[in-house]
mmCIF file of C-alpha atoms in Angstrom:
data_model
loop_
_atom_site.group_PDB
_atom_site.id
_atom_site.type_symbol
_atom_site.label_atom_id
_atom_site.label_comp_id
_atom_site.label_asym_id
_atom_site.label_seq_id
_atom_site.Cartn_x
_atom_site.Cartn_y
_atom_site.Cartn_z
ATOM 1 C CA MET A 20 -9.051 -29.804 9.204
ATOM 2 C CA SER A 21 -8.749 -28.372 13.393
ATOM 3 C CA GLY A 22 -5.123 -27.095 13.606
ATOM 4 C CA ARG A 23 -4.555 -26.254 10.345
ATOM 5 C CA VAL A 24 -3.995 -23.358 8.508
ATOM 6 C CA VAL A 25 -5.363 -23.009 5.054
ATOM 7 C CA ARG A 26 -4.521 -21.451 2.157
ATOM 8 C CA ALA A 27 -6.921 -21.268 -0.437
ATOM 9 C CA CYS A 28 -6.462 -19.431 -3.820
ATOM 10 C CA PHE A 29 -9.546 -19.021 -5.202
ATOM 11 C CA LEU A 30 -8.913 -17.687 -8.702
ATOM 12 C CA PHE A 31 -12.691 -15.946 -9.045
ATOM 13 C CA THR A 32 -13.219 -14.357 -12.547
ATOM 14 C CA VAL A 33 -14.100 -10.618 -10.422
ATOM 15 C CA PHE A 34 -12.496 -7.564 -10.353
ATOM 16 C CA LEU A 35 -10.681 -5.603 -7.683
ATOM 17 C CA GLY A 36 -11.000 -1.563 -6.965
ATOM 18 C CA LEU A 37 -8.708 0.121 -4.870
ATOM 19 C CA LEU A 38 -10.143 1.826 -2.296
ATOM 20 C CA ALA A 39 -9.198 5.864 -2.544
ATOM 21 C CA CYS A 40 -10.158 9.137 -1.570
ATOM 22 C CA SER A 41 -11.467 12.220 -3.196
ATOM 23 C CA ARG A 42 -10.032 15.145 -2.783
ATOM 24 C CA PRO A 43 -12.743 18.304 -1.944
ATOM 25 C CA ALA A 44 -13.236 20.398 -4.721
ATOM 26 C CA GLU A 45 -12.034 23.684 -3.605
ATOM 27 C CA VAL A 46 -8.400 22.773 -3.057
ATOM 28 C CA GLU A 47 -6.008 22.923 -6.130
ATOM 29 C CA THR A 48 -4.142 20.019 -6.816
ATOM 30 C CA THR A 49 -1.320 20.335 -9.785
ATOM 31 C CA GLY A 50 1.946 17.673 -11.375
ATOM 32 C CA PHE A 51 5.136 18.989 -13.017
ATOM 33 C CA ILE A 52 8.519 18.279 -13.353
ATOM 34 C CA VAL A 53 11.072 20.243 -12.104
ATOM 35 C CA ASP A 54 15.197 19.570 -13.146
ATOM 36 C CA GLY A 55 13.519 16.049 -14.541
ATOM 37 C CA LEU A 56 12.071 15.382 -10.638
ATOM 38 C CA GLN A 57 8.122 14.745 -10.821
ATOM 39 C CA VAL A 58 5.755 16.078 -8.527
ATOM 40 C CA ILE A 59 2.514 16.104 -7.426
ATOM 41 C CA PHE A 60 1.648 19.458 -4.826
ATOM 42 C CA LYS A 61 -1.672 19.925 -3.430
ATOM 43 C CA ASP A 62 -2.684 23.426 -1.631
ATOM 44 C CA THR A 63 -5.091 22.996 1.888
ATOM 45 C CA PRO A 64 -5.869 26.446 2.613
ATOM 46 C CA GLY A 65 -6.597 26.786 6.485
ATOM 47 C CA ASN A 66 -4.846 23.256 6.879
ATOM 48 C CA PRO A 67 -1.829 23.832 9.585
ATOM 49 C CA VAL A 68 -0.513 20.378 8.933
ATOM 50 C CA VAL A 69 2.285 19.582 6.320
ATOM 51 C CA ALA A 70 3.212 16.431 4.777
ATOM 52 C CA GLY A 71 6.127 15.498 1.753
ATOM 53 C CA GLY A 72 6.900 12.405 0.839
ATOM 54 C CA PHE A 73 9.792 11.081 -1.249
ATOM 55 C CA TYR A 74 8.925 7.734 -3.510
ATOM 56 C CA LEU A 75 10.932 5.543 -5.898
ATOM 57 C CA LYS A 76 9.085 3.590 -8.049
ATOM 58 C CA GLY A 77 9.660 0.099 -8.851
ATOM 59 C CA GLY A 78 9.323 -1.656 -5.371
ATOM 60 C CA THR A 79 10.257 -5.955 -6.023
ATOM 61 C CA ASN A 80 9.680 -5.515 -9.354
ATOM 62 C CA TYR A 81 12.496 -3.357 -9.559
ATOM 63 C CA MET A 82 14.570 -4.821 -7.048
ATOM 64 C CA GLY A 83 14.315 -7.880 -7.704
ATOM 65 C CA THR A 84 15.062 -11.762 -5.510
ATOM 66 C CA ARG A 85 18.160 -10.869 -5.382
ATOM 67 C CA GLN A 86 17.833 -6.906 -3.460
ATOM 68 C CA ALA A 87 14.414 -7.088 -2.463
ATOM 69 C CA GLY A 88 13.893 -5.384 0.899
ATOM 70 C CA ILE A 89 17.148 -3.193 0.609
ATOM 71 C CA GLU A 90 14.891 -0.196 -0.480
ATOM 72 C CA ILE A 91 13.250 -0.067 3.330
ATOM 73 C CA PHE A 92 15.928 -0.858 4.716
ATOM 74 C CA LEU A 93 17.792 1.436 3.224
ATOM 75 C CA PHE A 94 14.987 4.392 4.245
ATOM 76 C CA ASN A 95 14.804 3.074 7.668
ATOM 77 C CA ALA A 96 18.869 3.052 7.785
ATOM 78 C CA ALA A 97 18.698 6.811 6.967
ATOM 79 C CA ILE A 98 16.349 8.134 9.558
ATOM 80 C CA ARG A 99 18.623 7.028 12.052
ATOM 81 C CA GLY A 100 21.536 9.800 11.583
ATOM 82 C CA THR A 101 22.970 12.318 8.587
ATOM 83 C CA LYS A 102 26.524 12.748 7.806
ATOM 84 C CA THR A 103 26.108 16.251 9.807
ATOM 85 C CA ARG A 104 23.942 14.441 12.528
ATOM 86 C CA THR A 105 23.592 11.596 14.951
ATOM 87 C CA LYS A 106 20.415 9.384 15.467
ATOM 88 C CA ASP A 107 19.946 11.058 18.852
ATOM 89 C CA GLU A 108 20.695 15.085 17.532
ATOM 90 C CA LEU A 109 18.454 14.012 14.721
ATOM 91 C CA ASN A 110 15.850 12.781 16.650
ATOM 92 C CA THR A 111 16.007 15.324 19.523
ATOM 93 C CA ARG A 112 15.808 17.944 16.651
ATOM 94 C CA LEU A 113 12.391 16.199 15.433
ATOM 95 C CA GLU A 114 10.750 15.678 18.447
ATOM 96 C CA SER A 115 11.534 19.412 19.593
ATOM 97 C CA MET A 116 9.334 20.764 15.918
ATOM 98 C CA GLY A 117 6.349 17.961 16.549
ATOM 99 C CA THR A 118 8.003 16.940 13.085
ATOM 100 C CA SER A 119 8.010 13.097 12.576
ATOM 101 C CA PHE A 120 9.256 10.836 9.541
ATOM 102 C CA LYS A 121 7.737 7.264 8.223
ATOM 103 C CA VAL A 122 8.997 4.516 5.640
ATOM 104 C CA ALA A 123 6.115 3.847 3.213
ATOM 105 C CA ALA A 124 6.644 0.348 1.606
ATOM 106 C CA GLY A 125 4.713 -1.407 -0.941
ATOM 107 C CA TYR A 126 4.905 -3.742 -3.942
ATOM 108 C CA ASP A 127 5.209 -1.158 -6.420
ATOM 109 C CA TYR A 128 7.431 1.275 -4.325
ATOM 110 C CA THR A 129 9.305 2.462 -1.705
ATOM 111 C CA GLY A 130 9.180 6.027 0.305
ATOM 112 C CA LEU A 131 9.668 8.053 3.094
ATOM 113 C CA THR A 132 7.732 10.518 4.242
ATOM 114 C CA PHE A 133 7.095 13.358 6.599
ATOM 115 C CA GLN A 134 4.704 15.536 8.596
ATOM 116 C CA CYS A 135 5.299 18.667 10.813
ATOM 117 C CA ILE A 136 3.001 21.825 11.105
ATOM 118 C CA LEU A 137 2.964 24.486 8.791
ATOM 119 C CA ASP A 138 5.213 27.022 10.838
ATOM 120 C CA ARG A 139 8.070 24.139 11.099
ATOM 121 C CA PHE A 140 8.067 23.315 7.295
ATOM 122 C CA ASP A 141 11.423 24.682 6.243
ATOM 123 C CA PRO A 142 13.232 23.175 8.991
ATOM 124 C CA SER A 143 11.911 20.124 8.782
ATOM 125 C CA TRP A 144 12.177 19.777 5.206
ATOM 126 C CA ASP A 145 15.724 20.844 5.522
ATOM 127 C CA LEU A 146 16.097 17.490 7.625
ATOM 128 C CA PHE A 147 14.584 15.596 5.368
ATOM 129 C CA THR A 148 16.302 16.113 2.286
ATOM 130 C CA ASP A 149 19.671 16.137 4.451
ATOM 131 C CA VAL A 150 18.303 12.632 5.576
ATOM 132 C CA LEU A 151 17.512 11.292 1.831
ATOM 133 C CA LEU A 152 20.705 13.244 0.511
ATOM 134 C CA HIS A 153 23.501 12.244 3.185
ATOM 135 C CA PRO A 154 22.359 9.534 5.432
ATOM 136 C CA ARG A 155 25.007 7.975 7.962
ATOM 137 C CA PHE A 156 24.417 4.669 7.689
ATOM 138 C CA ASP A 157 26.223 4.269 11.463
ATOM 139 C CA PRO A 158 27.741 0.200 11.289
ATOM 140 C CA ARG A 159 25.869 -0.216 14.892
ATOM 141 C CA GLU A 160 22.955 1.516 13.717
ATOM 142 C CA LEU A 161 22.711 -0.765 10.458
ATOM 143 C CA GLU A 162 22.664 -3.836 12.905
ATOM 144 C CA LEU A 163 19.770 -2.639 14.405
ATOM 145 C CA VAL A 164 17.924 -2.016 11.164
ATOM 146 C CA ARG A 165 18.928 -5.533 10.281
ATOM 147 C CA GLN A 166 17.928 -7.388 13.129
ATOM 148 C CA ARG A 167 14.739 -5.436 12.880
ATOM 149 C CA MET A 168 14.129 -5.928 9.104
ATOM 150 C CA ILE A 169 14.911 -10.504 10.187
ATOM 151 C CA ALA A 170 12.627 -10.193 13.223
ATOM 152 C CA VAL A 171 9.491 -9.172 10.842
ATOM 153 C CA ILE A 172 10.856 -11.818 8.250
ATOM 154 C CA GLY A 173 10.684 -14.074 10.892
ATOM 155 C CA ALA A 174 6.828 -12.744 12.440
ATOM 156 C CA GLU A 175 5.887 -13.802 8.286
ATOM 157 C CA ASN A 176 6.076 -17.333 8.817
ATOM 158 C CA ASP A 177 5.539 -17.315 13.142
ATOM 159 C CA GLN A 178 2.185 -15.896 13.208
ATOM 160 C CA PRO A 179 -0.921 -17.718 11.532
ATOM 161 C CA GLY A 180 -2.184 -14.305 10.361
ATOM 162 C CA ARG A 181 0.597 -13.035 9.009
ATOM 163 C CA ASN A 182 1.661 -16.172 7.462
ATOM 164 C CA VAL A 183 -1.437 -17.867 5.781
ATOM 165 C CA ARG A 184 -1.001 -13.968 3.659
ATOM 166 C CA ARG A 185 2.731 -14.984 2.616
ATOM 167 C CA VAL A 186 1.550 -18.470 1.727
ATOM 168 C CA ALA A 187 -0.922 -17.068 -0.378
ATOM 169 C CA ASP A 188 1.036 -14.452 -1.955
ATOM 170 C CA ASP A 189 3.406 -17.288 -2.967
ATOM 171 C CA LEU A 190 1.390 -19.391 -4.458
ATOM 172 C CA PHE A 191 -1.108 -16.747 -6.187
ATOM 173 C CA TYR A 192 1.811 -14.751 -7.265
ATOM 174 C CA GLU A 193 4.005 -17.655 -8.055
ATOM 175 C CA GLY A 194 7.043 -16.651 -10.600
ATOM 176 C CA HIS A 195 5.943 -13.154 -10.562
ATOM 177 C CA PRO A 196 7.937 -10.167 -8.560
ATOM 178 C CA TYR A 197 4.838 -10.170 -5.763
ATOM 179 C CA GLY A 198 5.910 -13.823 -4.993
ATOM 180 C CA VAL A 199 8.677 -12.003 -3.119
ATOM 181 C CA SER A 200 7.687 -10.202 0.220
ATOM 182 C CA VAL A 201 8.460 -6.552 0.289
ATOM 183 C CA TYR A 202 10.672 -6.650 3.420
ATOM 184 C CA GLY A 203 13.204 -9.527 1.300
ATOM 185 C CA PHE A 204 14.213 -12.487 2.878
ATOM 186 C CA ALA A 205 16.301 -12.903 6.152
ATOM 187 C CA SER A 206 18.909 -13.934 4.440
ATOM 188 C CA THR A 207 19.408 -11.129 2.058
ATOM 189 C CA ALA A 208 19.312 -8.595 5.595
ATOM 190 C CA ALA A 209 21.825 -10.555 7.268
ATOM 191 C CA GLY A 210 24.660 -10.451 4.381
ATOM 192 C CA LEU A 211 23.697 -6.798 3.471
ATOM 193 C CA SER A 212 26.168 -4.485 3.932
ATOM 194 C CA ARG A 213 27.048 -0.992 4.335
ATOM 195 C CA LYS A 214 29.566 -0.620 1.218
ATOM 196 C CA GLU A 215 26.362 -2.512 -0.826
ATOM 197 C CA LEU A 216 23.786 0.276 1.049
ATOM 198 C CA LEU A 217 26.077 3.041 -0.084
ATOM 199 C CA GLN A 218 26.109 1.764 -4.251
ATOM 200 C CA TYR A 219 22.267 1.340 -4.182
ATOM 201 C CA HIS A 220 22.149 5.037 -2.484
ATOM 202 C CA ARG A 221 24.475 6.211 -5.384
ATOM 203 C CA GLY A 222 23.022 4.678 -8.296
ATOM 204 C CA ASP A 223 19.126 3.768 -7.379
ATOM 205 C CA ILE A 224 18.032 6.839 -6.075
ATOM 206 C CA THR A 225 17.754 8.406 -9.074
ATOM 207 C CA LYS A 226 14.902 11.150 -10.633
ATOM 208 C CA ASN A 227 14.216 9.244 -13.355
ATOM 209 C CA ARG A 228 13.160 6.765 -10.670
ATOM 210 C CA ALA A 229 11.585 9.026 -8.159
ATOM 211 C CA LEU A 230 7.900 10.811 -7.334
ATOM 212 C CA LEU A 231 7.718 13.956 -4.965
ATOM 213 C CA VAL A 232 4.483 14.458 -3.186
ATOM 214 C CA ILE A 233 3.854 17.634 -1.063
ATOM 215 C CA VAL A 234 0.502 18.498 0.842
ATOM 216 C CA GLY A 235 0.073 21.562 2.451
ATOM 217 C CA ASP A 236 -1.299 25.912 2.799
ATOM 218 C CA LEU A 237 2.257 26.578 1.198
ATOM 219 C CA ASP A 238 2.882 28.791 -1.328
ATOM 220 C CA LEU A 239 3.913 26.844 -5.374
ATOM 221 C CA GLN A 240 7.005 29.186 -6.055
ATOM 222 C CA ASP A 241 8.248 28.705 -2.589
ATOM 223 C CA VAL A 242 8.157 25.099 -2.738
ATOM 224 C CA THR A 243 9.395 24.885 -6.644
ATOM 225 C CA ARG A 244 12.161 26.817 -5.422
ATOM 226 C CA GLN A 245 13.197 24.054 -2.499
ATOM 227 C CA VAL A 246 11.798 21.212 -4.494
ATOM 228 C CA ARG A 247 14.767 22.491 -7.243
ATOM 229 C CA GLU A 248 17.133 22.386 -5.003
ATOM 230 C CA LEU A 249 16.970 18.923 -3.826
ATOM 231 C CA ALA A 250 16.198 17.890 -7.818
ATOM 232 C CA ARG A 251 19.926 19.788 -8.527
ATOM 233 C CA ARG A 252 21.445 17.255 -6.369
ATOM 234 C CA LEU A 253 19.977 13.977 -7.152
ATOM 235 C CA PRO A 254 20.995 12.036 -10.397
ATOM 236 C CA LEU A 255 18.725 12.092 -13.286
ATOM 237 C CA GLY A 256 19.904 8.160 -13.638
ATOM 238 C CA PRO A 257 18.501 6.097 -16.544
ATOM 239 C CA GLU A 258 15.413 6.058 -18.221
ATOM 240 C CA LEU A 259 12.555 3.606 -15.976
ATOM 241 C CA ARG A 260 11.218 0.556 -18.296
ATOM 242 C CA LEU A 261 9.787 -2.112 -15.683
ATOM 243 C CA PRO A 262 8.637 -5.541 -16.953
ATOM 244 C CA THR A 263 4.932 -5.572 -17.813
ATOM 245 C CA LEU A 264 3.046 -6.370 -14.132
ATOM 246 C CA ALA A 265 -0.091 -7.874 -15.665
ATOM 247 C CA PHE A 266 -0.678 -12.114 -14.768
ATOM 248 C CA ASP A 267 -2.268 -14.724 -15.516
ATOM 249 C CA PRO A 268 -2.604 -17.033 -12.500
ATOM 250 C CA GLY A 269 -3.926 -19.970 -13.870
ATOM 251 C CA ARG A 270 -6.153 -22.392 -12.492
ATOM 252 C CA PRO A 271 -8.000 -22.359 -8.855
ATOM 253 C CA ASP A 272 -5.021 -24.283 -6.450
ATOM 254 C CA LEU A 273 -5.193 -24.816 -2.772
ATOM 255 C CA ALA A 274 -2.226 -24.897 -0.557
ATOM 256 C CA VAL A 275 -3.040 -26.311 3.321
ATOM 257 C CA ALA A 276 -0.228 -26.061 5.964
ATOM 258 C CA ARG A 277 -0.698 -28.439 9.262
ATOM 259 C CA ARG A 278 -0.025 -26.710 12.302
ATOM 260 C CA ASN A 279 -0.593 -27.192 15.502
ATOM 261 C CA LEU A 280 -3.265 -24.215 16.347
ATOM 262 C CA PRO A 281 -7.272 -24.011 18.133
ATOM 263 C CA THR A 282 -8.424 -22.870 14.435
ATOM 264 C CA ASN A 283 -8.033 -22.359 11.127
ATOM 265 C CA TYR A 284 -6.959 -19.703 9.015
ATOM 266 C CA ILE A 285 -8.496 -19.343 5.362
ATOM 267 C CA LEU A 286 -7.637 -16.627 2.832
ATOM 268 C CA GLY A 287 -8.559 -16.621 -0.314
ATOM 269 C CA LEU A 288 -7.646 -14.927 -3.481
ATOM 270 C CA PHE A 289 -8.840 -13.639 -6.816
ATOM 271 C CA THR A 290 -7.333 -11.523 -9.373
ATOM 272 C CA ALA A 291 -8.554 -8.226 -9.519
ATOM 273 C CA PRO A 292 -8.188 -4.750 -11.546
ATOM 274 C CA ARG A 293 -5.978 -1.643 -10.387
ATOM 275 C CA PRO A 294 -7.324 2.110 -9.672
ATOM 276 C CA GLY A 295 -8.688 3.630 -12.818
ATOM 277 C CA HIS A 296 -10.116 0.088 -14.483
ATOM 278 C CA PRO A 297 -13.493 0.681 -15.791
ATOM 279 C CA ASP A 298 -15.012 -1.827 -12.954
ATOM 280 C CA TYR A 299 -12.935 -0.457 -10.527
ATOM 281 C CA PRO A 300 -15.480 1.384 -8.613
ATOM 282 C CA ALA A 301 -18.341 -1.182 -8.578
ATOM 283 C CA PHE A 302 -15.769 -3.960 -7.510
ATOM 284 C CA THR A 303 -14.774 -1.901 -4.709
ATOM 285 C CA ALA A 304 -18.407 -1.341 -3.532
ATOM 286 C CA ALA A 305 -19.183 -5.030 -4.045
ATOM 287 C CA MET A 306 -16.128 -6.280 -1.809
ATOM 288 C CA ARG A 307 -17.493 -3.646 1.188
ATOM 289 C CA ILE A 308 -20.769 -5.317 0.757
ATOM 290 C CA LEU A 309 -19.625 -8.920 0.368
ATOM 291 C CA SER A 310 -17.678 -8.252 3.707
ATOM 292 C CA ASP A 311 -21.072 -7.305 5.333
ATOM 293 C CA ARG A 312 -22.818 -10.411 4.232
ATOM 294 C CA LEU A 313 -19.829 -12.629 5.046
ATOM 295 C CA HIS A 314 -19.798 -11.053 8.879
ATOM 296 C CA GLU A 315 -23.505 -11.488 8.822
ATOM 297 C CA GLU A 316 -23.638 -15.233 7.470
ATOM 298 C CA LEU A 317 -21.233 -16.775 9.198
ATOM 299 C CA HIS A 318 -20.817 -15.120 12.341
ATOM 300 C CA ASP A 319 -23.732 -13.645 13.306
ATOM 301 C CA ARG A 320 -26.857 -16.209 11.566
ATOM 302 C CA ARG A 321 -24.570 -19.071 11.951
ATOM 303 C CA GLY A 322 -21.592 -19.127 14.288
ATOM 304 C CA LEU A 323 -19.080 -20.743 12.499
ATOM 305 C CA ALA A 324 -16.319 -17.942 12.228
ATOM 306 C CA THR A 325 -14.747 -15.075 14.117
ATOM 307 C CA ASP A 326 -13.559 -12.299 11.555
ATOM 308 C CA PRO A 327 -15.133 -12.918 8.650
ATOM 309 C CA GLY A 328 -15.026 -10.572 5.426
ATOM 310 C CA ALA A 329 -13.485 -9.738 2.141
ATOM 311 C CA GLY A 330 -11.353 -6.925 0.739
ATOM 312 C CA PHE A 331 -8.909 -5.305 -1.528
ATOM 313 C CA ASP A 332 -5.025 -4.592 -1.973
ATOM 314 C CA ARG A 333 -3.608 -1.743 -3.772
ATOM 315 C CA ARG A 334 -0.989 -3.440 -6.693
ATOM 316 C CA ILE A 335 -0.767 -2.810 -10.391
ATOM 317 C CA ALA A 336 -1.281 -6.627 -10.798
ATOM 318 C CA ASN A 337 -4.162 -6.783 -7.927
ATOM 319 C CA HIS A 338 -6.337 -9.051 -6.014
ATOM 320 C CA GLY A 339 -9.254 -9.253 -4.073
ATOM 321 C CA TYR A 340 -9.303 -11.524 -1.173
ATOM 322 C CA ILE A 341 -11.873 -13.321 1.576
ATOM 323 C CA HIS A 342 -10.705 -13.840 4.901
ATOM 324 C CA VAL A 343 -11.347 -15.654 8.228
ATOM 325 C CA THR A 344 -11.139 -17.939 10.901
ATOM 326 C CA THR A 345 -12.933 -20.899 11.637
ATOM 327 C CA THR A 346 -13.388 -24.280 13.552
ATOM 328 C CA ARG A 347 -14.929 -25.588 10.415
ATOM 329 C CA PRO A 348 -13.867 -24.999 7.446
ATOM 330 C CA ASP A 349 -15.654 -27.023 5.520
ATOM 331 C CA SER A 350 -19.355 -25.435 6.459
ATOM 332 C CA THR A 351 -17.726 -22.381 6.518
ATOM 333 C CA VAL A 352 -16.124 -22.349 2.705
ATOM 334 C CA MET A 353 -19.761 -23.839 1.023
ATOM 335 C CA VAL A 354 -21.196 -20.598 2.690
ATOM 336 C CA ILE A 355 -19.093 -18.314 1.112
ATOM 337 C CA PHE A 356 -19.527 -20.045 -1.973
ATOM 338 C CA GLN A 357 -23.320 -19.856 -1.120
ATOM 339 C CA THR A 358 -22.655 -15.761 -0.647
ATOM 340 C CA ILE A 359 -20.989 -14.911 -3.546
ATOM 341 C CA ASP A 360 -23.445 -16.941 -5.765
ATOM 342 C CA GLN A 361 -26.200 -14.867 -4.322
ATOM 343 C CA MET A 362 -24.335 -11.659 -5.427
ATOM 344 C CA ILE A 363 -23.951 -12.966 -8.856
ATOM 345 C CA LEU A 364 -28.113 -13.999 -9.377
ATOM 346 C CA GLU A 365 -29.815 -11.875 -6.928
ATOM 347 C CA PRO A 366 -29.344 -7.579 -7.642
ATOM 348 C CA ILE A 367 -28.330 -5.615 -4.577
ATOM 349 C CA PRO A 368 -31.461 -3.832 -2.437
ATOM 350 C CA GLU A 369 -31.208 -0.508 -3.520
ATOM 351 C CA THR A 370 -31.833 0.552 0.161
ATOM 352 C CA ARG A 371 -28.956 -1.598 0.929
ATOM 353 C CA LEU A 372 -26.563 -0.748 -1.659
ATOM 354 C CA LYS A 373 -27.521 3.480 -0.588
ATOM 355 C CA HIS A 374 -26.212 2.262 2.915
ATOM 356 C CA ALA A 375 -23.254 0.659 1.561
ATOM 357 C CA LEU A 376 -22.017 3.634 -0.632
ATOM 358 C CA ALA A 377 -23.053 6.245 1.929
ATOM 359 C CA THR A 378 -20.934 4.172 4.685
ATOM 360 C CA SER A 379 -18.004 4.121 1.760
ATOM 361 C CA VAL A 380 -18.343 8.182 0.876
ATOM 362 C CA THR A 381 -17.965 8.790 4.839
ATOM 363 C CA ARG A 382 -14.650 7.083 5.622
ATOM 364 C CA GLN A 383 -13.311 8.380 2.624
ATOM 365 C CA LEU A 384 -13.962 12.072 3.616
ATOM 366 C CA LEU A 385 -12.876 11.251 7.073
ATOM 367 C CA GLU A 386 -9.493 9.684 5.858
ATOM 368 C CA ASN A 387 -9.151 12.492 3.607
ATOM 369 C CA GLU A 388 -9.031 14.851 6.832
ATOM 370 C CA SER A 389 -5.277 13.843 7.292
ATOM 371 C CA VAL A 390 -2.796 15.772 5.344
ATOM 372 C CA LEU A 391 -0.584 12.567 5.176
ATOM 373 C CA ASN A 392 -3.429 9.805 4.217
ATOM 374 C CA GLN A 393 -3.691 12.311 1.221
ATOM 375 C CA LEU A 394 -0.275 12.379 0.314
ATOM 376 C CA GLU A 395 -0.273 8.297 0.310
ATOM 377 C CA GLN A 396 -3.497 8.901 -1.735
ATOM 378 C CA LEU A 397 -1.730 10.803 -4.320
ATOM 379 C CA ALA A 398 1.095 9.173 -4.244
ATOM 380 C CA LEU A 399 -0.461 5.446 -4.529
ATOM 381 C CA TRP A 400 -2.820 6.556 -7.551
ATOM 382 C CA GLU A 401 0.127 8.230 -9.522
ATOM 383 C CA ILE A 402 2.605 4.902 -9.040
ATOM 384 C CA VAL A 403 0.145 1.803 -8.691
ATOM 385 C CA GLY A 404 -3.226 3.642 -10.544
ATOM 386 C CA GLU A 405 -3.334 5.512 -13.833
ATOM 387 C CA GLY A 406 -2.819 8.781 -12.617
ATOM 388 C CA TRP A 407 -3.122 10.786 -9.291
ATOM 389 C CA GLN A 408 -5.921 12.968 -11.682
ATOM 390 C CA LYS A 409 -8.397 10.123 -11.993
ATOM 391 C CA ALA A 410 -8.372 9.720 -8.136
ATOM 392 C CA ASP A 411 -11.244 12.834 -8.099
ATOM 393 C CA GLN A 412 -13.037 10.636 -10.420
ATOM 394 C CA TYR A 413 -13.862 8.058 -7.683
ATOM 395 C CA LEU A 414 -16.171 9.223 -5.731
ATOM 396 C CA PRO A 415 -18.493 10.526 -8.353
ATOM 397 C CA GLU A 416 -18.736 7.449 -9.693
ATOM 398 C CA ILE A 417 -19.041 5.209 -6.456
ATOM 399 C CA ARG A 418 -22.051 7.787 -5.707
ATOM 400 C CA SER A 419 -23.210 6.623 -9.492
ATOM 401 C CA LEU A 420 -23.618 3.251 -8.939
ATOM 402 C CA ARG A 421 -26.542 0.807 -9.040
ATOM 403 C CA PRO A 422 -27.819 -2.700 -7.599
ATOM 404 C CA LYS A 423 -27.264 -3.207 -12.030
ATOM 405 C CA ASP A 424 -23.278 -2.615 -11.558
ATOM 406 C CA ILE A 425 -22.772 -4.385 -8.654
ATOM 407 C CA GLN A 426 -24.776 -7.395 -9.789
ATOM 408 C CA THR A 427 -22.651 -7.259 -13.283
ATOM 409 C CA VAL A 428 -19.573 -7.095 -12.198
ATOM 410 C CA MET A 429 -19.937 -9.965 -9.753
ATOM 411 C CA ARG A 430 -20.748 -11.959 -12.801
ATOM 412 C CA LYS A 431 -17.646 -11.269 -14.655
#
């Protein structure tokens, strides 16, 4: 099998959990509605950095095949100028304040975020809302965005590491909204017109689809006042009704694609729960332990593979994965199944579990130092999970895990 890209969709009866950050107990987070716009505000006393994000719920499930990728296109075009500021004028102003914009794309949402220093929040907020409400959509800038989108989509076919992911998703999520790339199709990006973007901006960026998240050392009343001004200028839109995303990938399947490559790329996918599921904490821990064991067995001890590991995605209809690059695929896959069987049949040693859990907790606490990461996690838990409030429960549940919990979830 040398010189092939192998996509193996292993449908294990185990569940995935999402890596998510917990908030320090002394920090207050609150959720509320302002004139029909859903808001989450996290106060971070003493932090000199502020972040904000505007998210559209639905993702590929909302856009469908015909419009897949339009929201990423729209937000990337929006940050290239407004009706009152050209791209250069906007960028000059942002750079002078140390403010940055970022487009956030997922299968269940699309978002635009910003980050700034505390004393530049008001002017940064003004630019952020100007971009949201009054994008210029300059034809020359649209062409640049179009070419970049087409290049990104093309890379999913040209780069083996990304191509194996694309084909695995196509196979695993066949007939499901996730079977379409968040970037859509090259043909869609190539044919998307300025008129279509304007129509989508007017009709689909609505309060009923939106989630606004703000994290920073800010006064709640001031935030509410500024949010109300934004909400006043957004249309309410129809109530968001999305098809259920639960799915059954069916029987185990295998896709093999021949490529003229010096090695083989293997990716196995299996079903997993969304954040908030009872098995979620135990499975996140199990995946991290499995990843470490695969690296030890395949790389350190046997020299069969490079960069072996296991992990999980962050979707409503979720999956876990095992990835490996190897010139000896048959032996490698055999060791993968042996390693999984060992975790099913034998309890994890207490000392090893404690080390894995301590590493997980430390990693998340370090990640939580960034206000932008805190913002993204709040949005993720609210949209993909079962509410932002459940993020608080995750770390205590992780700390309370025992070897039997890992073994139980691996057996499911």
